[in-house]
mmCIF file of C-alpha atoms in Angstrom:
data_model
loop_
_atom_site.group_PDB
_atom_site.id
_atom_site.type_symbol
_atom_site.label_atom_id
_atom_site.label_comp_id
_atom_site.label_asym_id
_atom_site.label_seq_id
_atom_site.Cartn_x
_atom_site.Cartn_y
_atom_site.Cartn_z
ATOM 1 C CA MET S 224 -98.256 44.792 155.445
ATOM 2 C CA LEU S 225 -96.903 42.179 153.169
ATOM 3 C CA ASN S 226 -93.450 42.652 151.739
ATOM 4 C CA CYS S 227 -94.053 42.987 147.951
ATOM 5 C CA PRO S 228 -91.036 43.189 145.681
ATOM 6 C CA THR S 229 -90.886 46.397 143.754
ATOM 7 C CA SER S 230 -88.876 44.937 140.790
ATOM 8 C CA THR S 231 -88.276 41.469 139.341
ATOM 9 C CA THR S 232 -84.892 40.185 138.224
ATOM 10 C CA PRO S 233 -84.613 37.564 135.426
ATOM 11 C CA ASN S 234 -83.673 34.077 136.448
ATOM 12 C CA PRO S 235 -79.947 33.628 135.637
ATOM 13 C CA ASN S 236 -80.438 29.881 135.008
ATOM 14 C CA PRO S 237 -83.818 29.411 133.344
ATOM 15 C CA LYS S 238 -84.976 25.879 132.641
ATOM 16 C CA LEU S 239 -86.704 25.202 129.321
ATOM 17 C CA ASN S 240 -89.966 23.357 129.379
ATOM 18 C CA PRO S 241 -89.165 19.860 127.990
ATOM 19 C CA ASN S 242 -92.759 19.458 126.839
ATOM 20 C CA LEU S 243 -92.659 22.413 124.455
ATOM 21 C CA LYS S 244 -92.037 21.608 120.735
ATOM 22 C CA PRO S 245 -91.456 23.981 117.802
ATOM 23 C CA ASN S 246 -94.484 24.845 115.725
ATOM 24 C CA PRO S 247 -94.377 22.685 112.523
ATOM 25 C CA TYR S 248 -96.395 25.325 110.632
ATOM 26 C CA PRO S 249 -95.108 28.710 111.733
ATOM 27 C CA LYS S 250 -96.703 31.830 110.293
ATOM 28 C CA PRO S 251 -94.373 34.508 108.938
ATOM 29 C CA ASN S 252 -94.465 37.867 110.597
ATOM 30 C CA PRO S 253 -96.351 40.238 108.228
ATOM 31 C CA ASN S 254 -94.418 43.212 109.564
ATOM 32 C CA THR S 255 -90.969 41.960 108.607
ATOM 33 C CA LYS S 256 -89.433 42.873 105.243
ATOM 34 C CA PRO S 257 -86.296 41.488 103.574
ATOM 35 C CA ASN S 258 -83.176 43.591 103.791
ATOM 36 C CA PRO S 259 -82.814 45.392 100.392
ATOM 37 C CA ASN S 260 -79.017 45.625 100.776
ATOM 38 C CA PRO S 261 -77.794 42.520 102.575
ATOM 39 C CA LYS S 262 -74.090 42.286 103.325
ATOM 40 C CA LEU S 263 -72.346 39.041 102.539
ATOM 41 C CA ASN S 264 -70.154 37.497 105.159
ATOM 42 C CA PRO S 265 -66.541 38.073 103.923
ATOM 43 C CA ASN S 266 -65.330 35.065 105.900
ATOM 44 C CA LEU S 267 -67.499 32.594 104.062
ATOM 45 C CA LYS S 268 -65.836 30.621 101.254
ATOM 46 C CA PRO S 269 -67.352 28.158 98.797
ATOM 47 C CA ASN S 270 -66.984 24.504 99.660
ATOM 48 C CA PRO S 271 -64.141 23.124 97.482
ATOM 49 C CA LYS S 272 -65.625 19.594 97.589
ATOM 50 C CA PRO S 273 -69.396 19.863 97.688
ATOM 51 C CA LYS S 274 -71.364 16.641 98.042
ATOM 52 C CA LEU S 275 -74.236 16.119 95.642
ATOM 53 C CA ASN S 276 -77.550 14.972 96.979
ATOM 54 C CA PRO S 277 -77.826 11.279 95.937
ATOM 55 C CA ASN S 278 -81.626 11.479 96.091
ATOM 56 C CA LEU S 279 -81.901 14.193 93.454
ATOM 57 C CA LYS S 280 -82.709 13.035 89.937
ATOM 58 C CA PRO S 281 -82.813 15.089 86.732
ATOM 59 C CA ASN S 282 -86.218 16.188 85.549
ATOM 60 C CA PRO S 283 -87.278 13.761 82.776
ATOM 61 C CA ASN S 284 -89.442 16.452 81.113
ATOM 62 C CA PRO S 285 -87.705 19.800 81.585
ATOM 63 C CA LYS S 286 -89.418 22.868 80.221
ATOM 64 C CA PRO S 287 -87.222 25.447 78.473
ATOM 65 C CA ASN S 288 -87.210 28.922 79.903
ATOM 66 C CA PRO S 289 -89.201 31.135 77.454
ATOM 67 C CA ASN S 290 -87.196 34.186 78.517
ATOM 68 C CA THR S 291 -83.790 32.832 77.569
ATOM 69 C CA LYS S 292 -82.322 33.483 74.130
ATOM 70 C CA PRO S 293 -79.289 31.862 72.513
ATOM 71 C CA ASN S 294 -76.063 33.822 72.569
ATOM 72 C CA PRO S 295 -75.592 35.268 69.036
ATOM 73 C CA LYS S 296 -71.805 35.349 69.450
ATOM 74 C CA PRO S 297 -70.735 32.482 71.675
ATOM 75 C CA LYS S 298 -67.073 32.207 72.585
ATOM 76 C CA LEU S 299 -65.449 28.831 72.174
ATOM 77 C CA ASN S 300 -63.312 27.480 74.961
ATOM 78 C CA PRO S 301 -59.692 27.671 73.657
ATOM 79 C CA ASN S 302 -58.641 24.878 76.036
ATOM 80 C CA LEU S 303 -61.009 22.303 74.578
ATOM 81 C CA LYS S 304 -59.513 19.837 72.115
ATOM 82 C CA PRO S 305 -61.276 17.217 69.992
ATOM 83 C CA ASN S 306 -61.305 13.692 71.330
ATOM 84 C CA PRO S 307 -58.560 11.765 69.458
ATOM 85 C CA ASN S 308 -60.399 8.452 69.927
ATOM 86 C CA PRO S 309 -64.132 9.161 69.785
ATOM 87 C CA LYS S 310 -66.481 6.246 70.326
ATOM 88 C CA HIS S 311 -69.358 5.840 67.920
ATOM 89 C CA ASN S 312 -72.789 5.678 69.522
ATOM 90 C CA PRO S 313 -74.296 2.341 68.374
ATOM 91 C CA ASN S 314 -77.827 3.631 68.992
ATOM 92 C CA THR S 315 -77.644 6.465 66.494
ATOM 93 C CA LYS S 316 -78.910 5.950 62.971
ATOM 94 C CA PRO S 317 -78.573 8.283 59.973
ATOM 95 C CA ASN S 318 -81.631 10.329 59.114
ATOM 96 C CA PRO S 319 -83.241 8.653 56.066
ATOM 97 C CA LYS S 320 -84.784 11.948 54.929
ATOM 98 C CA PRO S 321 -82.468 14.793 55.939
ATOM 99 C CA LYS S 322 -83.602 18.322 55.207
ATOM 100 C CA LEU S 323 -81.089 20.596 53.540
ATOM 101 C CA ASN S 324 -80.632 24.081 54.901
ATOM 102 C CA PRO S 325 -82.255 26.414 52.312
ATOM 103 C CA ASN S 326 -80.037 29.289 53.442
ATOM 104 C CA LEU S 327 -76.771 27.548 52.593
ATOM 105 C CA LYS S 328 -75.191 28.484 49.285
ATOM 106 C CA PRO S 329 -72.143 26.959 47.612
ATOM 107 C CA ASN S 330 -68.849 28.759 48.028
ATOM 108 C CA PRO S 331 -68.237 30.746 44.812
ATOM 109 C CA ASN S 332 -64.450 30.580 45.304
ATOM 110 C CA PRO S 333 -63.600 27.254 46.914
ATOM 111 C CA LYS S 334 -59.978 26.522 47.684
ATOM 112 C CA LEU S 335 -58.667 23.120 46.750
ATOM 113 C CA ASN S 336 -56.579 21.217 49.257
ATOM 114 C CA PRO S 337 -52.995 21.333 47.868
ATOM 115 C CA ASN S 338 -52.123 18.129 49.753
ATOM 116 C CA LEU S 339 -54.741 16.010 48.031
ATOM 117 C CA LYS S 340 -53.605 13.946 45.072
ATOM 118 C CA PRO S 341 -55.718 11.889 42.679
ATOM 119 C CA ASN S 342 -55.870 8.175 43.272
ATOM 120 C CA PRO S 343 -53.504 6.544 40.732
ATOM 121 C CA TYR S 344 -55.537 3.323 40.788
ATOM 122 C CA PRO S 345 -59.189 4.322 41.100
ATOM 123 C CA LYS S 346 -61.769 1.567 41.266
ATOM 124 C CA PRO S 347 -64.859 1.966 39.062
ATOM 125 C CA ASN S 348 -68.201 2.022 40.834
ATOM 126 C CA PRO S 349 -69.859 -1.370 40.139
ATOM 127 C CA ASN S 350 -73.321 0.187 40.512
ATOM 128 C CA THR S 351 -72.926 2.707 37.700
ATOM 129 C CA LYS S 352 -74.022 1.838 34.184
ATOM 130 C CA PRO S 353 -73.250 3.713 30.966
ATOM 131 C CA ASN S 354 -75.977 5.921 29.621
ATOM 132 C CA PRO S 355 -77.582 4.030 26.696
ATOM 133 C CA LYS S 356 -78.622 7.281 25.020
ATOM 134 C CA PRO S 357 -76.050 9.931 25.806
ATOM 135 C CA LYS S 358 -76.737 13.433 24.593
ATOM 136 C CA LEU S 359 -73.900 15.289 22.887
ATOM 137 C CA ASN S 360 -73.167 18.807 23.949
ATOM 138 C CA PRO S 361 -74.427 21.043 21.070
ATOM 139 C CA ASN S 362 -72.014 23.790 22.074
ATOM 140 C CA LEU S 363 -68.888 21.696 21.550
ATOM 141 C CA LYS S 364 -67.083 22.179 18.254
ATOM 142 C CA PRO S 365 -64.096 20.277 16.884
ATOM 143 C CA ASN S 366 -60.707 21.842 17.378
ATOM 144 C CA PRO S 367 -59.736 23.456 14.032
ATOM 145 C CA LYS S 368 -56.029 23.166 14.844
ATOM 146 C CA PRO S 369 -55.410 20.040 16.872
ATOM 147 C CA LYS S 370 -51.924 19.458 18.212
ATOM 148 C CA LEU S 371 -50.362 16.083 17.644
ATOM 149 C CA ASN S 372 -48.797 14.298 20.533
ATOM 150 C CA PRO S 373 -45.006 14.713 20.070
ATOM 151 C CA ASN S 374 -44.386 11.494 22.030
ATOM 152 C CA LEU S 375 -46.256 9.341 19.555
ATOM 153 C CA LYS S 376 -44.124 7.756 16.875
ATOM 154 C CA PRO S 377 -45.420 6.164 13.684
ATOM 155 C CA LYS S 378 -45.280 2.406 13.570
ATOM 156 C CA PRO S 379 -42.649 1.076 11.153
ATOM 157 C CA LYS S 380 -44.130 -0.431 8.023
ATOM 158 C CA SER S 381 -43.613 -4.127 7.912
ATOM 159 C CA ASN S 382 -43.364 -6.031 4.635
ATOM 160 C CA PRO S 383 -46.582 -8.008 4.382
ATOM 161 C CA THR S 384 -46.097 -11.617 3.362
ATOM 162 C CA PRO S 385 -48.439 -12.869 0.643
ATOM 163 C CA ASN S 386 -51.129 -15.258 1.727
ATOM 164 C CA PRO S 387 -50.087 -18.769 0.521
ATOM 165 C CA ASN S 388 -53.732 -19.875 0.261
ATOM 166 C CA PRO S 389 -55.804 -16.884 -0.798
ATOM 167 C CA LYS S 390 -59.544 -17.337 -0.946
ATOM 168 C CA LEU S 391 -61.313 -15.834 -3.915
ATOM 169 C CA ASN S 392 -64.381 -13.761 -3.359
ATOM 170 C CA PRO S 393 -67.343 -15.870 -4.619
ATOM 171 C CA ASN S 394 -69.309 -12.726 -5.387
ATOM 172 C CA LEU S 395 -66.793 -11.422 -7.908
ATOM 173 C CA LYS S 396 -67.533 -12.132 -11.558
ATOM 174 C CA PRO S 397 -65.218 -11.762 -14.537
ATOM 175 C CA ASN S 398 -65.485 -8.594 -16.521
ATOM 176 C CA PRO S 399 -67.546 -9.401 -19.667
ATOM 177 C CA LYS S 400 -65.762 -6.650 -21.629
ATOM 178 C CA PRO S 401 -62.200 -6.467 -20.550
ATOM 179 C CA THR S 402 -60.202 -3.559 -21.873
ATOM 180 C CA SER S 403 -57.029 -4.462 -23.699
ATOM 181 C CA ILE S 404 -53.850 -2.979 -22.421
ATOM 182 C CA ILE S 405 -52.078 -0.956 -25.095
ATOM 183 C CA THR S 406 -48.393 -1.456 -25.017
#
């Protein structure tokens, strides 16, 4: 009889076939399911200096997510400060026909800035012209008891000097019936 081995032992030093290549289009196993409760590796830490992919470019036509909604009460970052030297964008132009917000209403009790003072030497606007036909306010009435300015003083009366060469009024005519003065 031939000596047939009853059991096979695995080769301790198998050699891989150098002609075999991985399948470029593998099919997933239909019987495998993802783990519903995966455990994260506690030893993994985020890369402090990740390198961005230089080949990635932003999408020129991104579509907004229809499921996202703006935060009704956003919190401002307390560490952010305004730029002390902002640069004006030369490509921006003012909107020639801006639309006012219909929901905005003027403040009924505005507070004036106590640090503002009127300009002592204001310049008139050269583009404004006086109204040729101003309308008087019918509700205004003259003050029945005006107060005189106590700082105004009357001008002293000066003795007028007679005109050395008076001109007579050519339209005056002598009185045809003068009245005699009774002495």
